[in-house]
C-alpha positions as a printed Julia matrix, in Angstrom:
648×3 Matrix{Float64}:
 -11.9   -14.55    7.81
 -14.26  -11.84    6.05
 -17.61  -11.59    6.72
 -18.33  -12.52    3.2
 -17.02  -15.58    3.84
 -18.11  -16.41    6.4
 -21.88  -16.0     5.13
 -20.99  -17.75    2.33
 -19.58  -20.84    4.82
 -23.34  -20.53    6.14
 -25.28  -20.95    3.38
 -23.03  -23.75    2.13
 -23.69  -25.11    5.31
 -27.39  -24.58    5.08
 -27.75  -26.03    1.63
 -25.54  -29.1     2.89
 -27.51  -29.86    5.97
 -30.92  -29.07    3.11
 -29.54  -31.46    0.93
 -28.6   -34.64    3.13
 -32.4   -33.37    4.68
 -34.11  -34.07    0.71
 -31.87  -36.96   -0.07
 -32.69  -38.91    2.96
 -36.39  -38.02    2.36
 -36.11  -38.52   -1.04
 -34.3   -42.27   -0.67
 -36.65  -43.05    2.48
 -39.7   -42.45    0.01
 -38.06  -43.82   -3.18
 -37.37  -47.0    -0.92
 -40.77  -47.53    0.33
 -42.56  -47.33   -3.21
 -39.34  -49.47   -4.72
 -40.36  -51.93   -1.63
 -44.05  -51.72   -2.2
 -43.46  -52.6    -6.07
 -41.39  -55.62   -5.2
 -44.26  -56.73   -2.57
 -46.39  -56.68   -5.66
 -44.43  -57.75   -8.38
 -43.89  -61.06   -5.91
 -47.59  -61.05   -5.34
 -48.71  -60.9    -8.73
 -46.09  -63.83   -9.79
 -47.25  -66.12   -7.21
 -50.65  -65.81   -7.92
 -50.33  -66.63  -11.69
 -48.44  -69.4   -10.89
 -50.89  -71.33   -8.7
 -53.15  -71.95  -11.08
 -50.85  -73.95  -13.61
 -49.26  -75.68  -10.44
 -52.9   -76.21   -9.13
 -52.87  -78.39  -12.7
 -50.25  -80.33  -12.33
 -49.63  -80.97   -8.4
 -53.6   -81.93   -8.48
 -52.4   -84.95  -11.44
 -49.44  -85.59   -8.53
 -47.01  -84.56  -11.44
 -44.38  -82.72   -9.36
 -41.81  -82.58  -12.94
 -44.29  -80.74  -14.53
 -44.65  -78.35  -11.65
 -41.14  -77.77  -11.27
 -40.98  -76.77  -14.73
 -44.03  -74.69  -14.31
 -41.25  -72.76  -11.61
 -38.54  -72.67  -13.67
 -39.9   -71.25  -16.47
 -40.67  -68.09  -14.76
 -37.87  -68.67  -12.37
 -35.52  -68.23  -15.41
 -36.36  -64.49  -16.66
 -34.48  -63.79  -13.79
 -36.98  -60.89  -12.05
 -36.76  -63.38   -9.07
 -34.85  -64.45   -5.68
 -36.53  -66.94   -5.05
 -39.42  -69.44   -5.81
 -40.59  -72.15   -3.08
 -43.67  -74.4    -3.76
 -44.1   -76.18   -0.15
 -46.74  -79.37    0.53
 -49.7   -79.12    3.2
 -47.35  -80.57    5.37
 -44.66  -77.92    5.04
 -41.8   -80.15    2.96
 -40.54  -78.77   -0.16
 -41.84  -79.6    -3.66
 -40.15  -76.65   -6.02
 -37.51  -75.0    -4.61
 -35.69  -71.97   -6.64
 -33.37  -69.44   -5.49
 -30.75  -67.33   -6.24
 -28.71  -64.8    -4.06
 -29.79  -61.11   -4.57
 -27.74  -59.31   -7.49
 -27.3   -55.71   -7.22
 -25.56  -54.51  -10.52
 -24.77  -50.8   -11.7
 -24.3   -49.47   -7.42
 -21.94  -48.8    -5.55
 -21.27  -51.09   -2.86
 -21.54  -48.6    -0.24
 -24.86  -47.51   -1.53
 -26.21  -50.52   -1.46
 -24.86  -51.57    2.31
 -26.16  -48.01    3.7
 -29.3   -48.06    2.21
 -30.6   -51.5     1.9
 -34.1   -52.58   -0.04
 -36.61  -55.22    1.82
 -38.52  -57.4    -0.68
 -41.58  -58.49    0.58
 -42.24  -62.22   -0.4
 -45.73  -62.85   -2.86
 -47.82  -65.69   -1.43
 -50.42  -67.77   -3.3
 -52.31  -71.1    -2.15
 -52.24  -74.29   -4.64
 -55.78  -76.26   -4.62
 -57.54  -78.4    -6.84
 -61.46  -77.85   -6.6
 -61.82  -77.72   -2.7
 -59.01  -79.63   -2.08
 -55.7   -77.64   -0.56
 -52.48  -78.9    -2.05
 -49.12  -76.47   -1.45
 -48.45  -72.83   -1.4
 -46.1   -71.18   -3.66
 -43.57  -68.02   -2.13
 -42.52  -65.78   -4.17
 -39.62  -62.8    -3.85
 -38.57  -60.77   -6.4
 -35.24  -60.02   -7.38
 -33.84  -56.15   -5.8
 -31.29  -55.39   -8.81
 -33.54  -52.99  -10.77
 -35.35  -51.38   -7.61
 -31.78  -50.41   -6.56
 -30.79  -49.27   -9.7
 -33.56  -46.89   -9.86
 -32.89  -45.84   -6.44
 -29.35  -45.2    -7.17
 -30.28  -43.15  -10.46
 -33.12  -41.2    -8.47
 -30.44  -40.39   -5.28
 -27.75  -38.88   -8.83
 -30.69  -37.19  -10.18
 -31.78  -35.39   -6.87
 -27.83  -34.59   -5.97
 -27.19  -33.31   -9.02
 -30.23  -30.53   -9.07
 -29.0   -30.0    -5.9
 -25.91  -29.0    -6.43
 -27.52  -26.91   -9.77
 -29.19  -25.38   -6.95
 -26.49  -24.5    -4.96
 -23.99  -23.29   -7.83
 -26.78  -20.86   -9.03
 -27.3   -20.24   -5.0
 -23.94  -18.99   -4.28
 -23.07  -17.19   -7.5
 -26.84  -15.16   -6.53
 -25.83  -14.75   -2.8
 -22.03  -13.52   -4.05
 -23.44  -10.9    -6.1
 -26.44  -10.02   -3.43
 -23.75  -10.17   -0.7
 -21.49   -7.75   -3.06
 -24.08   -5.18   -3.21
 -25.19   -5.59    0.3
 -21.35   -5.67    1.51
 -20.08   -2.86   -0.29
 -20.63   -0.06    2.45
 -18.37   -2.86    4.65
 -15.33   -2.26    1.66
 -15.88    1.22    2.04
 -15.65    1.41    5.98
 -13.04   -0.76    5.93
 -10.86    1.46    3.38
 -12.32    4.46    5.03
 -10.51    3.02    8.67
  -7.51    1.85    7.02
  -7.16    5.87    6.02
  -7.94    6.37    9.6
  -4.88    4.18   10.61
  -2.78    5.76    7.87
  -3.93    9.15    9.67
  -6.1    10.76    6.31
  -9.61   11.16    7.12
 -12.08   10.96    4.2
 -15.09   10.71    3.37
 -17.44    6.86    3.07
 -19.37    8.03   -0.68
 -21.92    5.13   -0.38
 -25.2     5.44    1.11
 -26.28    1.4     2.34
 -29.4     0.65    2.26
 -29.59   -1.71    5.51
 -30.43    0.83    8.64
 -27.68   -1.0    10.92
 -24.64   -0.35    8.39
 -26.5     3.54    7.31
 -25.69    4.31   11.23
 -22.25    2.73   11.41
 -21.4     4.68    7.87
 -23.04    8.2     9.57
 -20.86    7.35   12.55
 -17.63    6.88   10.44
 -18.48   10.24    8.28
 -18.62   12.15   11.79
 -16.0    11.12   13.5
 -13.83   11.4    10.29
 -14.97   14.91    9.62
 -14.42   15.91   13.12
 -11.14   14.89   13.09
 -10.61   16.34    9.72
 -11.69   19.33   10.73
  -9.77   19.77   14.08
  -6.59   19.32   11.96
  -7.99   21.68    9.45
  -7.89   24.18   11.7
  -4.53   23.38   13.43
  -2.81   23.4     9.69
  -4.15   26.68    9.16
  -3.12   28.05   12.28
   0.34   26.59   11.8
   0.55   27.78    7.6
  -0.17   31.08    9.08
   2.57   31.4    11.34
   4.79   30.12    8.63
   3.51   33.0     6.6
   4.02   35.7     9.09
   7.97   34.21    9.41
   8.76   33.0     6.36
   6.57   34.27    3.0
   6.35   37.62    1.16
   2.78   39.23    2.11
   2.88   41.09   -1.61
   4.09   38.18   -3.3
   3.93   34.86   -1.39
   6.99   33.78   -2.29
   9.93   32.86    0.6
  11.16   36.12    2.22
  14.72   36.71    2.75
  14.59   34.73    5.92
  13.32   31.83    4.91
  15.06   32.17    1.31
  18.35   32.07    3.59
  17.64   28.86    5.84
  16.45   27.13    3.08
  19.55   27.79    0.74
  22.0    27.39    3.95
  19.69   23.87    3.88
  20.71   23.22    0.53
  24.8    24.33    0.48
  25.45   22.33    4.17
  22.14   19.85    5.19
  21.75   16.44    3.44
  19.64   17.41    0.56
  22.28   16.34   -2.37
  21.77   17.79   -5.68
  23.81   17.86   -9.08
  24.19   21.53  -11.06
  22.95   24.26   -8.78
  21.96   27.42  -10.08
  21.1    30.78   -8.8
  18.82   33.3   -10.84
  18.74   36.66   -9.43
  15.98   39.36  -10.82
  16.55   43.28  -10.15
  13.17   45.49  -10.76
  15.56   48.41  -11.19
  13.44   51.29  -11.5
  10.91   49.96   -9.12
  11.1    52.77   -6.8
  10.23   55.57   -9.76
   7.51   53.41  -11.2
   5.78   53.25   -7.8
   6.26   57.11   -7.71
   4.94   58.16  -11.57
   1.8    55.32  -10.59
   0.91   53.8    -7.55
   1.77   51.36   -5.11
  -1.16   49.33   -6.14
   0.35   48.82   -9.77
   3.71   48.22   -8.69
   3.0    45.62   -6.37
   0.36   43.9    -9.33
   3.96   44.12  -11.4
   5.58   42.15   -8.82
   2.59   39.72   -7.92
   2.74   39.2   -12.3
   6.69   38.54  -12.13
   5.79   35.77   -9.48
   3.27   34.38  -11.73
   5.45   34.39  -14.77
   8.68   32.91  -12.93
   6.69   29.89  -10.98
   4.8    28.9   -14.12
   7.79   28.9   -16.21
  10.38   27.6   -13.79
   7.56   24.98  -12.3
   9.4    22.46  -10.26
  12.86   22.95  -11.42
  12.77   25.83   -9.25
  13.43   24.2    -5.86
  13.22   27.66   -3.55
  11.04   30.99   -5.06
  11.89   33.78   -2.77
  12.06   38.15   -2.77
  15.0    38.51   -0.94
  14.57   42.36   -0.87
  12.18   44.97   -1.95
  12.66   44.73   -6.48
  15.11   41.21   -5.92
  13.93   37.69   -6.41
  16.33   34.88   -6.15
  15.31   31.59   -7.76
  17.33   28.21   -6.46
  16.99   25.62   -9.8
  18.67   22.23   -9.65
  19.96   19.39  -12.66
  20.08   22.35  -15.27
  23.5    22.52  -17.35
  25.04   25.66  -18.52
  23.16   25.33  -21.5
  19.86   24.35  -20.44
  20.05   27.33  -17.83
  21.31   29.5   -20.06
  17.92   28.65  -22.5
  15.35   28.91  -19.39
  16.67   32.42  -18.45
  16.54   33.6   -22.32
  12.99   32.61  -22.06
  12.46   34.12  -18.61
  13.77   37.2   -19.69
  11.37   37.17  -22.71
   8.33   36.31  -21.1
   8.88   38.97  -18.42
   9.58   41.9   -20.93
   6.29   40.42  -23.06
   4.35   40.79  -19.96
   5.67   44.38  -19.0
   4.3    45.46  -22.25
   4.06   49.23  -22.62
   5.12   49.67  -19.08
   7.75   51.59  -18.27
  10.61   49.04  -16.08
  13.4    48.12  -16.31
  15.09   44.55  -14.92
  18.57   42.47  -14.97
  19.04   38.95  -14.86
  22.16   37.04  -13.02
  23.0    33.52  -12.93
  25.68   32.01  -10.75
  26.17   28.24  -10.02
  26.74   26.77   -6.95
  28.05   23.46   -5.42
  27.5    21.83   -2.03
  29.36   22.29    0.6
  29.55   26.29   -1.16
  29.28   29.34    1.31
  25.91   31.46    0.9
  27.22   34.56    1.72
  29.9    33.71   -1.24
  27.39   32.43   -3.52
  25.02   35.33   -3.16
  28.26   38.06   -3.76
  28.97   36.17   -7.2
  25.2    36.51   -7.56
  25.16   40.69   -7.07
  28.42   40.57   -9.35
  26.5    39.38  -11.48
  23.02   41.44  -11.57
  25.34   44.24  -11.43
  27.3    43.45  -14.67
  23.46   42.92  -16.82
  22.7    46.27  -15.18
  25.63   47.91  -16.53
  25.16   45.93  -19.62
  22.19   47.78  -20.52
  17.96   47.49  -20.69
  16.49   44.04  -19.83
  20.03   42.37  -19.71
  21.15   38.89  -19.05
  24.69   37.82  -17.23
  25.55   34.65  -16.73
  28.35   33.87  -14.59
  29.54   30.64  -14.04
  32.87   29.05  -12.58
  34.81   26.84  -12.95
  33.75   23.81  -10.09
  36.47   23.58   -7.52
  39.05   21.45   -6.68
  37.03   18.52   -5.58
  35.3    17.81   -8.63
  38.17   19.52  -10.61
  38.9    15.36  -12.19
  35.96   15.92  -14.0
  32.35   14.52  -14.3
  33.41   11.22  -16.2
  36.43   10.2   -13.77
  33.8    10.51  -10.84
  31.48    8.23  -12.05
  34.2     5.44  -12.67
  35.39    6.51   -8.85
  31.95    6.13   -7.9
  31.76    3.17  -10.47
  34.72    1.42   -8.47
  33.75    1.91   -5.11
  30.41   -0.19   -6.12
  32.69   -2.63   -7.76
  35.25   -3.13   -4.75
  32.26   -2.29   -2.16
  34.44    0.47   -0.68
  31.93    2.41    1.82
  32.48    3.17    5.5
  29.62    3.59    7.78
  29.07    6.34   10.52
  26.55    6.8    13.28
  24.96    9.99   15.16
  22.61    9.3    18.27
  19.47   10.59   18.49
  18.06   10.44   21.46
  14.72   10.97   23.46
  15.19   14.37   25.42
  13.65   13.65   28.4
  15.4    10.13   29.39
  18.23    9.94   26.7
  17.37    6.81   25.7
  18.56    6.18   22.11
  15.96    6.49   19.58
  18.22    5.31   16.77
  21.27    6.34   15.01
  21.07    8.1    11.87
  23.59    6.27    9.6
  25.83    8.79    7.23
  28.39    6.87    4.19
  31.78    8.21    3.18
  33.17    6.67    0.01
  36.53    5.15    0.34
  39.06    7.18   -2.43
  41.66    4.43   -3.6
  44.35    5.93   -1.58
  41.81    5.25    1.18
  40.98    8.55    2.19
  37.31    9.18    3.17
  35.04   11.58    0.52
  32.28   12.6     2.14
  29.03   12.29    0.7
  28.62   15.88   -0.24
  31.11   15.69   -2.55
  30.51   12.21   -4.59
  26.52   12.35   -4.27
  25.9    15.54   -6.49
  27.89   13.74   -9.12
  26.12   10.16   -8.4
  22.81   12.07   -8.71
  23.99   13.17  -11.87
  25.13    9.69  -13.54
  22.09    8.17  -12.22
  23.72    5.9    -9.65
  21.91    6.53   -6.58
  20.15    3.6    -6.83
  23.2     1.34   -6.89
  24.51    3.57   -3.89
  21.29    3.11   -2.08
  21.45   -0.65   -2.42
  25.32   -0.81   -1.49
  24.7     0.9     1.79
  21.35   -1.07    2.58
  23.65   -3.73    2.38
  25.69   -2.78    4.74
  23.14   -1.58    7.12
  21.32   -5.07    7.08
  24.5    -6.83    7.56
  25.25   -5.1    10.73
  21.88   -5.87   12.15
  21.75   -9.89   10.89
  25.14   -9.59   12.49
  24.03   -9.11   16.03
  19.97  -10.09   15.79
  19.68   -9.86   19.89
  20.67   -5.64   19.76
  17.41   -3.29   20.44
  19.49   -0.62   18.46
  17.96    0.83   15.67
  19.46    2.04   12.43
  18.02    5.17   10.05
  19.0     5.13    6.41
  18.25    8.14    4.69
  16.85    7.38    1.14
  17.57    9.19   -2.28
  13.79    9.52   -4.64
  16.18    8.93   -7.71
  16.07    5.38   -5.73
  12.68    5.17   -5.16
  12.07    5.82   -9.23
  13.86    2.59   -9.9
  11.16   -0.08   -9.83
  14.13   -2.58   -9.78
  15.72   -0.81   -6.7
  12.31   -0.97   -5.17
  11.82   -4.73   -5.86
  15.16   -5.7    -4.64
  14.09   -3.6    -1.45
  10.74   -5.58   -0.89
  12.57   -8.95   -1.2
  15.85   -8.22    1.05
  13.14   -7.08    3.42
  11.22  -10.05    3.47
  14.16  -12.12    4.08
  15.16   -9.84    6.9
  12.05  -10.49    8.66
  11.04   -9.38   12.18
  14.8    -7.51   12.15
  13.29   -4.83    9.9
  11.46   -3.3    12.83
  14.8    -2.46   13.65
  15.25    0.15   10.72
  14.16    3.71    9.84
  13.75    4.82    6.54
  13.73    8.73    5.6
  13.38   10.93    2.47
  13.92   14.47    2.87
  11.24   17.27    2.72
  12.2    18.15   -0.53
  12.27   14.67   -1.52
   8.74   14.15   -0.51
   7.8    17.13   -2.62
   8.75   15.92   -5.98
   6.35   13.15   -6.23
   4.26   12.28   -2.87
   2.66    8.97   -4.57
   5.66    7.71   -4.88
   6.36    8.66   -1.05
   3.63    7.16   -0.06
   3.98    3.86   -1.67
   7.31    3.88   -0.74
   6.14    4.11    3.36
   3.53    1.76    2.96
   6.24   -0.55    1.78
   8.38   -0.35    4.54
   5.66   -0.28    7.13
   4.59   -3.43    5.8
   7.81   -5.14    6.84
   7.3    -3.3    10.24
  10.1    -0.76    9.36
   9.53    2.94   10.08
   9.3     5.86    7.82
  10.22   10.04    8.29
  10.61   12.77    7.15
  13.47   14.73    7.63
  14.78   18.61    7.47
  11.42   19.15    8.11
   9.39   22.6     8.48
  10.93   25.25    6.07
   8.83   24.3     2.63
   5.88   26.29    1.6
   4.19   22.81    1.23
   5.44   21.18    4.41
   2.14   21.32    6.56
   0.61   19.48    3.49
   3.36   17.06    2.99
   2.49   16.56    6.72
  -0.94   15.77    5.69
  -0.85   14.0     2.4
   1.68   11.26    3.93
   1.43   11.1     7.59
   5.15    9.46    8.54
   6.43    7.96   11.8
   8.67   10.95   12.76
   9.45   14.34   11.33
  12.83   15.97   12.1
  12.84   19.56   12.25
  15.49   21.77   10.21
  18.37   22.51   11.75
  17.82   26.01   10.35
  14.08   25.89   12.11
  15.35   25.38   15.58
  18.22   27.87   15.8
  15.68   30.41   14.49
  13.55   29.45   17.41
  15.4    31.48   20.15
  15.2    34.87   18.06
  11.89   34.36   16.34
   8.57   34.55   17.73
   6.89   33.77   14.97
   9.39   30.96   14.61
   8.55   29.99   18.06
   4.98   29.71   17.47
   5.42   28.07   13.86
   7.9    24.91   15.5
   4.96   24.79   18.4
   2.19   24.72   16.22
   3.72   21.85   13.93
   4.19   20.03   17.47
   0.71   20.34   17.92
  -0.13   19.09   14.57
   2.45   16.23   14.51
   1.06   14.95   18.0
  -2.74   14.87   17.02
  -1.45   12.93   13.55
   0.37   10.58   16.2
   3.87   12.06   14.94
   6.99   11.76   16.83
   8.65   15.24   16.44
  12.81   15.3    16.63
  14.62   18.25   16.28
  18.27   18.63   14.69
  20.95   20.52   15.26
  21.03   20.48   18.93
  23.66   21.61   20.38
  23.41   23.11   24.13
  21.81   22.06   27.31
  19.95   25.49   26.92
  18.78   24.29   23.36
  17.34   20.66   25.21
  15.02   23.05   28.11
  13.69   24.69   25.08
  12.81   21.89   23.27
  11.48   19.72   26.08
   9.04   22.89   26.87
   7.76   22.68   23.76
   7.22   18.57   24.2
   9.74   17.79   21.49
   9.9    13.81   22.11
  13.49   13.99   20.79
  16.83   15.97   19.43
  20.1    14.85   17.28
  22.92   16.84   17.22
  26.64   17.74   18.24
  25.32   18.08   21.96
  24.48   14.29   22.25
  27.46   13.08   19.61
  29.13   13.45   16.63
  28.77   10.78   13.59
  31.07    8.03   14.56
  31.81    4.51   13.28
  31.9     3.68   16.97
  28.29    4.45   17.26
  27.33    1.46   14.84
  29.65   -0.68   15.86
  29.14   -0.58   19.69
């Protein structure tokens, strides 16, 4: 219960225990008067009756006298009337039971009204003949106490509306710090450490706020630090110092990431640039200007390319290779036109001279093949005279040689007829080889029931927009296998596609299947690539708060080779990062590798990470990576991908 509510509970229990307080006053006061009035309403009746019965009882005319009663008797203010001789026997006797009209029954039981009876004596000159009793009637006395007792409640309760809408806006203002700690800690818990804005006014929640801002920005600024000692040994391995694009070693693990890892794409292309009188230039000017002409090139090439470019690297002294994905022939074709023209509007009056190739590229392609076609191709603009464009691009092999429409009814089918096969690869903690989970991987089932591996239908599902419908096929599956057997510990990860996670129906139908899965969900891992995070991290982070919700966990994997991975790191703190396979084989010949995968260790533990590592596939590989407290490594070494590894 909030602690707004909970004051509110109190003053609504104040004002209750206030208002039974006033009404019993209030009817304990009311009564007494009420009582008081009847006391003399009886009084005064029986005292202008003994004079008129003083007439007629002193003529012994006891008719006349009990007229004399019933003539007041009758207005009916009265219980009762009694006229009683010397000798105590009854002349006049009138009475009627008490009437209480217009109350409640219980009312009148719980709070009842006394009348006190009026007295009067009857004499004639000095003789004594009777005494007359009167009582009033109660009706009205309760009906005014009833009214008075709705009157109070209801300014009561005016009270206590007015009250609470007063205390919800005081408590609002007085409370808000409290909504600002608490989002402030739930940032904590989500591992982002900002700043509380609001300055309260009450000294006890100032010093709890203070506290909060401290701890926050000391934690803050102890990861500060290790990020920037971790982004700069990713710049002395992996970026340009002149430019700060990718250098040709991190241009090459990230493109080997891209042909062979599980990033799946549809229409890859390569764009190669060749400064080819770089050399000369430097000579007639200065090294100063010719490195400002490459630093402008950069500029020109990231702001026009933007996000379509997936990898911007120099891959030697005058080359640049750009990586752009989901561009057709023509579309490509356009953007390197308008490269080519921005680049020679920039060079101005300067005296260069560049060539432009463009190759595509499929996965499951050889780099060292794709980047020959590539240097075929600069060389043929080259030869093709100043400031020339070549685009050369093949015809897609053999495996997508049915074309792009008879893939998507293949892919179209397989969703139909729900033909998918599942396969498992352990991953495993490194110390004790306990299973972490397996990473589920999908093959397609052709008709002829041979497998197609998913680097081979995916780029065309990306392209026909049926990842979604893949995504929820293969969820399926996975969920099935765990409702199957609900008393297994064994984990599943599914890795997710972000043309999914744009699908607000795909998304929906996640939350709900979910929810009915229950507590099984803690059973599941759910992870988007690096480069998947990249392209929109709201939508990553939405997406991990959903499946945290439902106990699930969420990482990030091929992990470590983006520019922006440290602040991917940051931005949406995940479960468990797994490190490139490209990363950890550069470990053993790197240094500065070395110290980059150590110093994202460091960083991962202090954000509570759990740090795998992929690709493992030696014992000597395993010493390495337990030295440098990697919790836990996937690979060949511990397993292939198996559809006995789901199915045991």
């Amino acid at each position: 219960m909030t602690l707004k509510r909970q004051l509110l509970i109190g003053i609504s229990a104040v004002f209750l225990l206030v208002f039974v307080g006033l009404i019993a006053v209030g009817i304990q006061s009311t009564r007494s008067y009420l009582e008081q009035q009847l006391g003399s309403h009886a009084q005064d009746a029986a005292s202008s009756l003994s004079y008129p019965l003083s007439q007629s009882l002193g003529k012994g005319d006891a008719g006349l006298a009990s007229i004399q009663v019933s003539t007041l008797f009758d207005r009916g203010y009265f219980q009762r009337i009694t006229v009683r001789a010397t000798d105590g026997s009854s002349i006049v006797d009138r009475e009627l039971p008490a009437k209480i009209e217009g109350v409640p029954l219980w009312f009148s039981s719980l709070v009842s009204l006394q009348a006190p009876p009026g007295e009067a004596l009857v004499s004639s000159g000095w003789r004594q003949l009777g005494r007359v009793v009167v009582i009033s009637q109660p009706t009205y006395a309760y009906q005014h106490l009833w009214s008075s007792c709705l009157e109070t409640a209801g300014w009561m309760l005016l009270a206590y509306v007015v009250a609470i809408l007063l205390s919800r806006m005081v408590l609002r203002w007085i409370l808000l710090p409290l909504s600002a700690i608490e989002r402030t800690a739930l940032e904590i818990q989500e591992r982002r450490f900002g700043q509380i804005g609001i300055v309260p006014k009450a000294l006890e929640l100032l010093r709890v706020v203070k506290a909060m801002n401290g701890m926050s920005r000391r934690i803050a600024e102890i990861l500060d630090a290790e990020t920037r000692r971790a982004d700069a040994f990713r710049r002395e391995a992996y970026q340009d110092e002149v430019t700060g694009l990718d250098n040709r070693r991190s241009f090459d693990l990230r493109f080997n990431q891209l042909l062979e890892g599980d990033v799946h794409f549809s229409d890859g292309s390569l764009i190669g640039l060749e400064v080819n009188n770089l050399k000369e230039f430097n000579t007639e000017t200065s090294y100063q200007r010719g490195n400002a002409l490459l630093v402008s090139l950069t500029r020109i090439a990231s702001e026009l390319l933007g996000q379509r470019a997936v990898i911007l690297g120099r891959i030697g002294g005058t080359s640049f290779g750009f990586v752009v994905l989901g561009l057709d022939t023509q579309q490509i074709s356009a953007l390197c036109r308008e490269l080519r023209a921005e680049i020679e509007r920039a060079a101005g009056d300067e005296d260069i001279s560049f060539s432009l190739g463009v190759v595509n590229f499929n996965k499951g392609d050889k780099r060292s093949q794709v980047m020959a076609r590539l240097d075929l191709a600069i060389e043929t603009a080259r030869q093709s005279g100043h400031n020339a464009l070549q685009l050369l691009i093949e015809d897609e092999g053999s495996d997508v040689s049915i074309g792009s429409l008879a893939w998507r009814e293949l892919i179209q089918s397989a969703l139909a007829e729900n033909r998918w096969t599942l396969l498992g690869q352990p991953v495993v903690s490194l110390e004790t080889r306990d299973l972490i989970h397996h990473e589920i991987m999908t093959r397609l089932v052709g008709k002829d029931g041979h497998l197609v591996p998913a680097s081979k239908f995916l780029p065309m599902a990306l392209r026909h927009h049926l990842m979604a419908d893949i995504d929820q096929a293969l969820l399926e599956l996975v969920f099935r296998i765990i409702e199957a057997d609900a008393t297994s510990t064994a984990n599943l990860a599914v890795n997710m596609s972000t043309q999914s996670l744009e699908s607000g129906s795909f998304v929906k139908w996640l939350a709900g299947r979910l929810n009915r899965l229950g507590p099984l969900a803690a059973r599941l891992s759910f992870e988007l690539t690096e480069y998947g995070c990249s392209i929109d991290v709201e939508a990553t982070r939405r997406f991990a708060a959903l499946v945290r919700e439902h106990q699930a966990r969420f990482g990030i994997d091929h992990f470590g080779l983006a520019p922006n991975s440290l602040q991917i790191l940051r931005e949406v703190p995940p479960d468990y990062i797994k490190l490139d396979t490209g990363l950890v084989q550069e470990v053993p010949v790197s240094e500065s590798a070395h110290s980059l995968l150590k110093s994202i260790v460091t960083l991962a533990r202090s954000l509570e990470v759990e740090v795998i590592a992929q690709g493992v596939e030696n014992a000597e590989q395993v010493e390495q990576l337990i030295n440098d407290k990697i919790a836990g490594g996937q690979g060949y070494h511990f397993g292939a991908p198996s559809a006995d590894q789901i199915n045991s």
